Coordinates of N, CA, C and O in Angstrom, one line a residue:
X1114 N 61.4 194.1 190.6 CA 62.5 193.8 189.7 C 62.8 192.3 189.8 O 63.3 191.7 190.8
X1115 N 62.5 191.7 188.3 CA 63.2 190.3 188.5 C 65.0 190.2 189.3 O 65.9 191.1 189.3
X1116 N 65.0 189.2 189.8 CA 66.5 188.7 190.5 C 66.9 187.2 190.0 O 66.2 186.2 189.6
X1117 N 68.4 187.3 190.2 CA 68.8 185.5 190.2 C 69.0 185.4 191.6 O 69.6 186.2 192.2
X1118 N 68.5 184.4 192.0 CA 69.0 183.9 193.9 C 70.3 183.2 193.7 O 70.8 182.6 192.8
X1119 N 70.7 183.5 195.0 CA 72.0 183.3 195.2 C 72.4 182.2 195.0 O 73.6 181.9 194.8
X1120 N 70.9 181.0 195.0 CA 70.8 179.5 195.0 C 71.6 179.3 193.1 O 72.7 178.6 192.9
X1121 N 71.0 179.9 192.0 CA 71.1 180.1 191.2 C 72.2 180.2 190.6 O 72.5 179.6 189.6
X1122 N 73.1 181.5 191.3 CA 74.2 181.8 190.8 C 75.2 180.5 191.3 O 76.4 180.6 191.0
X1123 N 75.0 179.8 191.8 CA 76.1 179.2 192.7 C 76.1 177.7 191.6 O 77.1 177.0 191.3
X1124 N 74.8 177.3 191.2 CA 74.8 176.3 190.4 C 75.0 176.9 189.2 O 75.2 175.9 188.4
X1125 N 75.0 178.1 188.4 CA 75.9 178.4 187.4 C 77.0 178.0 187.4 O 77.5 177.1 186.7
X1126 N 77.5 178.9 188.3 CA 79.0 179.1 188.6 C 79.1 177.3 188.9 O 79.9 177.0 188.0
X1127 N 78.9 176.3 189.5 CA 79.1 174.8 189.5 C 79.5 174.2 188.5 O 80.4 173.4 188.4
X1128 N 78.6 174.6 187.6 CA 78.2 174.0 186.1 C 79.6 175.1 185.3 O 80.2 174.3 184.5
X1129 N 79.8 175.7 185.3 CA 81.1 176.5 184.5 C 82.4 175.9 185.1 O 83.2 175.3 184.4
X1130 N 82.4 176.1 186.2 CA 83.6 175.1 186.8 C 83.8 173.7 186.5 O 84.9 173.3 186.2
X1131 N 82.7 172.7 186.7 CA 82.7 171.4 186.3 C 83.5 171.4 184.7 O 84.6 171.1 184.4
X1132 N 82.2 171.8 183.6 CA 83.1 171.6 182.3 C 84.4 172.2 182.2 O 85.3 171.6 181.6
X1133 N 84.5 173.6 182.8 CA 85.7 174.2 182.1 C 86.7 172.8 182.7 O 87.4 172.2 182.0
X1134 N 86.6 172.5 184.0 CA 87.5 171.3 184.5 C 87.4 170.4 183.7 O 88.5 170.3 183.1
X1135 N 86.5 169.8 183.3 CA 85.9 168.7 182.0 C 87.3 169.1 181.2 O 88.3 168.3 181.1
X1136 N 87.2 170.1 180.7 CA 88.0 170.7 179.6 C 89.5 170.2 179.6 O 90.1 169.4 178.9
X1137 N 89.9 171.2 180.9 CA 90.6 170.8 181.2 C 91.7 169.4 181.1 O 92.7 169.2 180.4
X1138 N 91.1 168.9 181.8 CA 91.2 167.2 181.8 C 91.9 166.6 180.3 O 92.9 165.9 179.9
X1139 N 90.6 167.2 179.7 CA 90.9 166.7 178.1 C 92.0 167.3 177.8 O 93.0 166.5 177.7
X1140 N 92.2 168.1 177.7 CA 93.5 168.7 177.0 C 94.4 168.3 176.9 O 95.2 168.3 175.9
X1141 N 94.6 167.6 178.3 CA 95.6 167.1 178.8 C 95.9 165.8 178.4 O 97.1 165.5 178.3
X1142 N 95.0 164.9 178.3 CA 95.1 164.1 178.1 C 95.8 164.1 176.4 O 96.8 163.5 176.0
X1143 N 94.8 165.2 175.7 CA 95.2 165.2 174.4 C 96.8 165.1 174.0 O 97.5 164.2 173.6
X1144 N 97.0 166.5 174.4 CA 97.9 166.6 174.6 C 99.3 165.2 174.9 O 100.5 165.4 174.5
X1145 N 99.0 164.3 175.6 CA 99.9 163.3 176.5 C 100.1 162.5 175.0 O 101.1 162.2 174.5
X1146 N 98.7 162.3 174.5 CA 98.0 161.8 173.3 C 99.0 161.8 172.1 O 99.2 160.8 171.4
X1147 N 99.7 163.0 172.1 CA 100.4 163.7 170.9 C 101.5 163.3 171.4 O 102.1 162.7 170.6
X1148 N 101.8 163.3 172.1 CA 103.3 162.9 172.6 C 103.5 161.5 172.6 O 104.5 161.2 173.3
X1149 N 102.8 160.3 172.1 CA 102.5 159.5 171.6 C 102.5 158.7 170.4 O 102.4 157.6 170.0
X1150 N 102.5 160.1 169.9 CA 102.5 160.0 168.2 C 100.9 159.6 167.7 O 100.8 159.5 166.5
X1151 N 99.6 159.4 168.7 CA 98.3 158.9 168.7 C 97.7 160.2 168.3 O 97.2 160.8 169.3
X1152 N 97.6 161.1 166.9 CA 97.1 162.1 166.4 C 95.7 162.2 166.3 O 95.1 163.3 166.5
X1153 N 95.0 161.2 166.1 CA 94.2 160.6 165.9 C 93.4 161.3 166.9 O 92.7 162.4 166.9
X1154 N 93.6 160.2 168.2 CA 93.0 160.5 169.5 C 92.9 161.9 170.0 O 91.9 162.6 170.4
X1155 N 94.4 162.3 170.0 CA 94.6 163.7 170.5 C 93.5 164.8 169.9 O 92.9 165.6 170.7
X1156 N 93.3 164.7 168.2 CA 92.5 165.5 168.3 C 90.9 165.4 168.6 O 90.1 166.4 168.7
X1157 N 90.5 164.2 168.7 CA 89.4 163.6 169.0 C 89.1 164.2 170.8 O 88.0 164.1 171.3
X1158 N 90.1 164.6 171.4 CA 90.3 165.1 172.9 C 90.2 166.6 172.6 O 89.5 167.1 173.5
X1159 N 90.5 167.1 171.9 CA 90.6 168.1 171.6 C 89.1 168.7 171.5 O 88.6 169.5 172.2
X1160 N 88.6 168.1 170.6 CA 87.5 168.9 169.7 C 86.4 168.3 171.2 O 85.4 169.0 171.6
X1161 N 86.6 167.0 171.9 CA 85.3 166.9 173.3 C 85.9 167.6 174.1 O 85.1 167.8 175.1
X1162 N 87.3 168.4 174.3 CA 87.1 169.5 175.5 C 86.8 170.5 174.6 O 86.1 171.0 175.5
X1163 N 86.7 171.2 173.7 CA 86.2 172.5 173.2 C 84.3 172.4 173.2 O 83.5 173.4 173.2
X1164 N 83.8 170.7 173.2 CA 82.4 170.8 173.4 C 82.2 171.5 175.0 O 81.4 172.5 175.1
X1165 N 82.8 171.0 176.0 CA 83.0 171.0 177.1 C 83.0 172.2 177.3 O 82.1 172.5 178.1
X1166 N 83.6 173.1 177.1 CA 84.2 174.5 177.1 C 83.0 175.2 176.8 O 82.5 175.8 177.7
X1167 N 82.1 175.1 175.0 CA 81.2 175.4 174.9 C 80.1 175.2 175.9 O 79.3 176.0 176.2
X1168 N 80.1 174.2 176.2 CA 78.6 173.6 177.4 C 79.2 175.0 178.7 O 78.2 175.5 179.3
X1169 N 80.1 175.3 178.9 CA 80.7 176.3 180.4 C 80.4 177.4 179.6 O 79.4 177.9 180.1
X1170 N 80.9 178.0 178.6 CA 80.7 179.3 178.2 C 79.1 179.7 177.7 O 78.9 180.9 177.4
X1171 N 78.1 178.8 177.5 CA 76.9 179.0 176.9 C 76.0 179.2 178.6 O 75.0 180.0 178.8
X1172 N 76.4 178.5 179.3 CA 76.4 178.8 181.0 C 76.5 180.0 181.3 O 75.5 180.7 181.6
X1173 N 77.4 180.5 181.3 CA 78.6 182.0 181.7 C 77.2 182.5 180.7 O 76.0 182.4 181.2
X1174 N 77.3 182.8 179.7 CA 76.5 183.4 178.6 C 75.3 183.7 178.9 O 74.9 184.8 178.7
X1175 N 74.5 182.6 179.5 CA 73.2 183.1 180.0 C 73.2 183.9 180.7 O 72.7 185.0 180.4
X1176 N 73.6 183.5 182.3 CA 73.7 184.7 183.5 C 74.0 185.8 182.6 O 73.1 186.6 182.3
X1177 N 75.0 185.9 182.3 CA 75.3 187.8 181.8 C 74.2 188.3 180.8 O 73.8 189.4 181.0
X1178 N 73.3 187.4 179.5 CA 72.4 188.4 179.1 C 71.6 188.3 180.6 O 71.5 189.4 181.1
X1179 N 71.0 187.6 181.2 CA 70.0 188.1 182.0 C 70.9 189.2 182.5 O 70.2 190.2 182.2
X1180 N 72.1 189.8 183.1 CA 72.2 191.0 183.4 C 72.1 191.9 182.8 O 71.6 192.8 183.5
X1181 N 72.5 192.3 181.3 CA 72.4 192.9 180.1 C 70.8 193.0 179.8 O 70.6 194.0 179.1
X1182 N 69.6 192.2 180.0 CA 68.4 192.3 180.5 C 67.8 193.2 181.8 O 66.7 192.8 182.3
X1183 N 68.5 194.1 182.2 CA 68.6 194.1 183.7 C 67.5 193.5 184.6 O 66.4 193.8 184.9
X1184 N 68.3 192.5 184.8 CA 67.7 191.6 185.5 C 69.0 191.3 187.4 O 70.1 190.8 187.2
X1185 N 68.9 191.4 188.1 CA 69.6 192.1 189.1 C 70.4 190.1 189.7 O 70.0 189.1 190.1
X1186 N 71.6 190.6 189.3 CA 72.7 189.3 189.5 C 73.3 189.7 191.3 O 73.3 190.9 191.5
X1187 N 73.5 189.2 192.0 CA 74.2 189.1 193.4 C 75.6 189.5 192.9 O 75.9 189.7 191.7
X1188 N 76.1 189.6 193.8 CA 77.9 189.5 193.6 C 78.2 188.5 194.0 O 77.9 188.1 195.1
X1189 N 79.0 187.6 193.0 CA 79.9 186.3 193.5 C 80.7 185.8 193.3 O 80.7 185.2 192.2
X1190 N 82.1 185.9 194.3 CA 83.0 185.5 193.9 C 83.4 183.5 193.6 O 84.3 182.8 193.4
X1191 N 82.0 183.4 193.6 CA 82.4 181.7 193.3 C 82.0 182.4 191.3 O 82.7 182.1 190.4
X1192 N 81.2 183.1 191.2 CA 80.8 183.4 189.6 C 82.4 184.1 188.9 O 83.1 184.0 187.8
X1193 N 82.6 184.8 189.9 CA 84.3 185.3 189.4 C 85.1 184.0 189.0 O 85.3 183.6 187.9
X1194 N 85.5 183.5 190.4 CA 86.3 181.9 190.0 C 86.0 181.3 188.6 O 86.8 180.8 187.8
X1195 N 84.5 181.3 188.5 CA 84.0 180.6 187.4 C 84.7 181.1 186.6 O 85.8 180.6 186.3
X1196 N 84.2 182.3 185.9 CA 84.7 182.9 184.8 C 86.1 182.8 184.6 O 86.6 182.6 183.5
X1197 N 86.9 183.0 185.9 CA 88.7 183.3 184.9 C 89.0 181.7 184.9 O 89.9 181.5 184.1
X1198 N 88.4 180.3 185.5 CA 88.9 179.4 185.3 C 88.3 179.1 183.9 O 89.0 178.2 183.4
X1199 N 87.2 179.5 183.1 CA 86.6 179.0 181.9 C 87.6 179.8 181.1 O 88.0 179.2 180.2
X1200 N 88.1 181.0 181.2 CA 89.0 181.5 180.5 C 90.6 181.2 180.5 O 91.5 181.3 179.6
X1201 N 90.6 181.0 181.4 CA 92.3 180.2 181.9 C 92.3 179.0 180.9 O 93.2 178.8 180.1
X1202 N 91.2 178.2 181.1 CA 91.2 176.7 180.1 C 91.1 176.7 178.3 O 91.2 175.9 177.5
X1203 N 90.7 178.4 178.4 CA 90.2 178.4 177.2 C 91.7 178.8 176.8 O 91.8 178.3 175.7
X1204 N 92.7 179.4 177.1 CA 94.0 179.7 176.6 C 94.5 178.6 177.0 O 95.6 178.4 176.5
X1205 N 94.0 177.8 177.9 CA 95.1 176.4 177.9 C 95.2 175.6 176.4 O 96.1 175.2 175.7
X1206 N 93.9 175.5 176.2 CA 93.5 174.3 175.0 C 94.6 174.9 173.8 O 95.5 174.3 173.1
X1207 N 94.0 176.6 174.0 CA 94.9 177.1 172.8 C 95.9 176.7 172.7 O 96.1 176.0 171.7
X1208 N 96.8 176.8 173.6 CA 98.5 177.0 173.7 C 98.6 175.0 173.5 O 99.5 174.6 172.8
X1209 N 97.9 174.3 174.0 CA 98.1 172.8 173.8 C 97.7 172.4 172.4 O 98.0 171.2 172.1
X1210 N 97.0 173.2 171.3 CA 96.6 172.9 170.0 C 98.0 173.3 169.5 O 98.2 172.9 168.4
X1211 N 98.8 173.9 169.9 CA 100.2 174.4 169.0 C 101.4 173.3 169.7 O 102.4 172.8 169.3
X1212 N 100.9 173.3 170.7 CA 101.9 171.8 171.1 C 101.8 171.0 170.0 O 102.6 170.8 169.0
X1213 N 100.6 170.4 170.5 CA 100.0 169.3 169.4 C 100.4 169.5 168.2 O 100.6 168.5 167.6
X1214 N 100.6 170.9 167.3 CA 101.4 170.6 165.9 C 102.6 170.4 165.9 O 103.1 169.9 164.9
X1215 N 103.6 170.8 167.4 CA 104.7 170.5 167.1 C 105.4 169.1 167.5 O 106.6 168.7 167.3
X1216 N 103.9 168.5 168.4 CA 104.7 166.7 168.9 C 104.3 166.5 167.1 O 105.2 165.8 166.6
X1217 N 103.4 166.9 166.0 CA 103.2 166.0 165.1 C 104.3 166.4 164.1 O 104.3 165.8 163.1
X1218 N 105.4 167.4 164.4 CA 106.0 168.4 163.2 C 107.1 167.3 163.4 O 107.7 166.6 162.6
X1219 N 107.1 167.4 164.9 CA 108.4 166.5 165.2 C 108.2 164.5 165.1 O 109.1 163.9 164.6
X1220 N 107.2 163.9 165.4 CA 107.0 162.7 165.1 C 106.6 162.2 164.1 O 106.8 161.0 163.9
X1221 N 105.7 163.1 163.2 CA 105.1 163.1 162.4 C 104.4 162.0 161.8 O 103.7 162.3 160.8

């Protein structure tokens, strides 16, 4: 039975953490961006951390079809970490895109 080595899962799980962080980052910045009244930029931060996000979730995405292939995954809680931090960022962006309409509602 094919396997992923543990070598494997750990550099997924790297590469999911890095961008979702990537992401992260941006948001924030976006975000700062808007509070600025710099609309422009903000969403230009916006749409490169949702690249970002995509590059971590197309990551995440492979490991799981190969398991859905049954193809035999380790247990790891660094692949755990991974996942709720790509999902934690992924409701951050959200909740910072409704910021962002309301620094523009209000500065406009």
């Amino acid at each position: 039975m094919e396997e992923v080595t543990k070598d494997e899962l750990v550099s997924i799980s790297m590469q999911v953490i890095l961008h979702a962080g990537n992401a992260r980052e941006l948001v924030f910045q976006a975000v700062n961006k808007a509070s600025e009244a710099n609309f422009e930029e903000a969403y230009r931060l916006i749409k490169e951390a949702n690249d970002e996000v995509g590059t971590a979730h197309q990551a995440q995405t492979n490991m799981l079809q190969k398991e859905a292939e049954g193809i035999d995954i380790p247990y790891s809680p660094l692949f755990g970490h991974a996942q709720d931090t790509l999902m934690t960022v992924k409701t951050e962006i959200n909740m910072m895109q409704e910021m962002i309409k309301l620094y523009k509602e209000l500065k406009g």
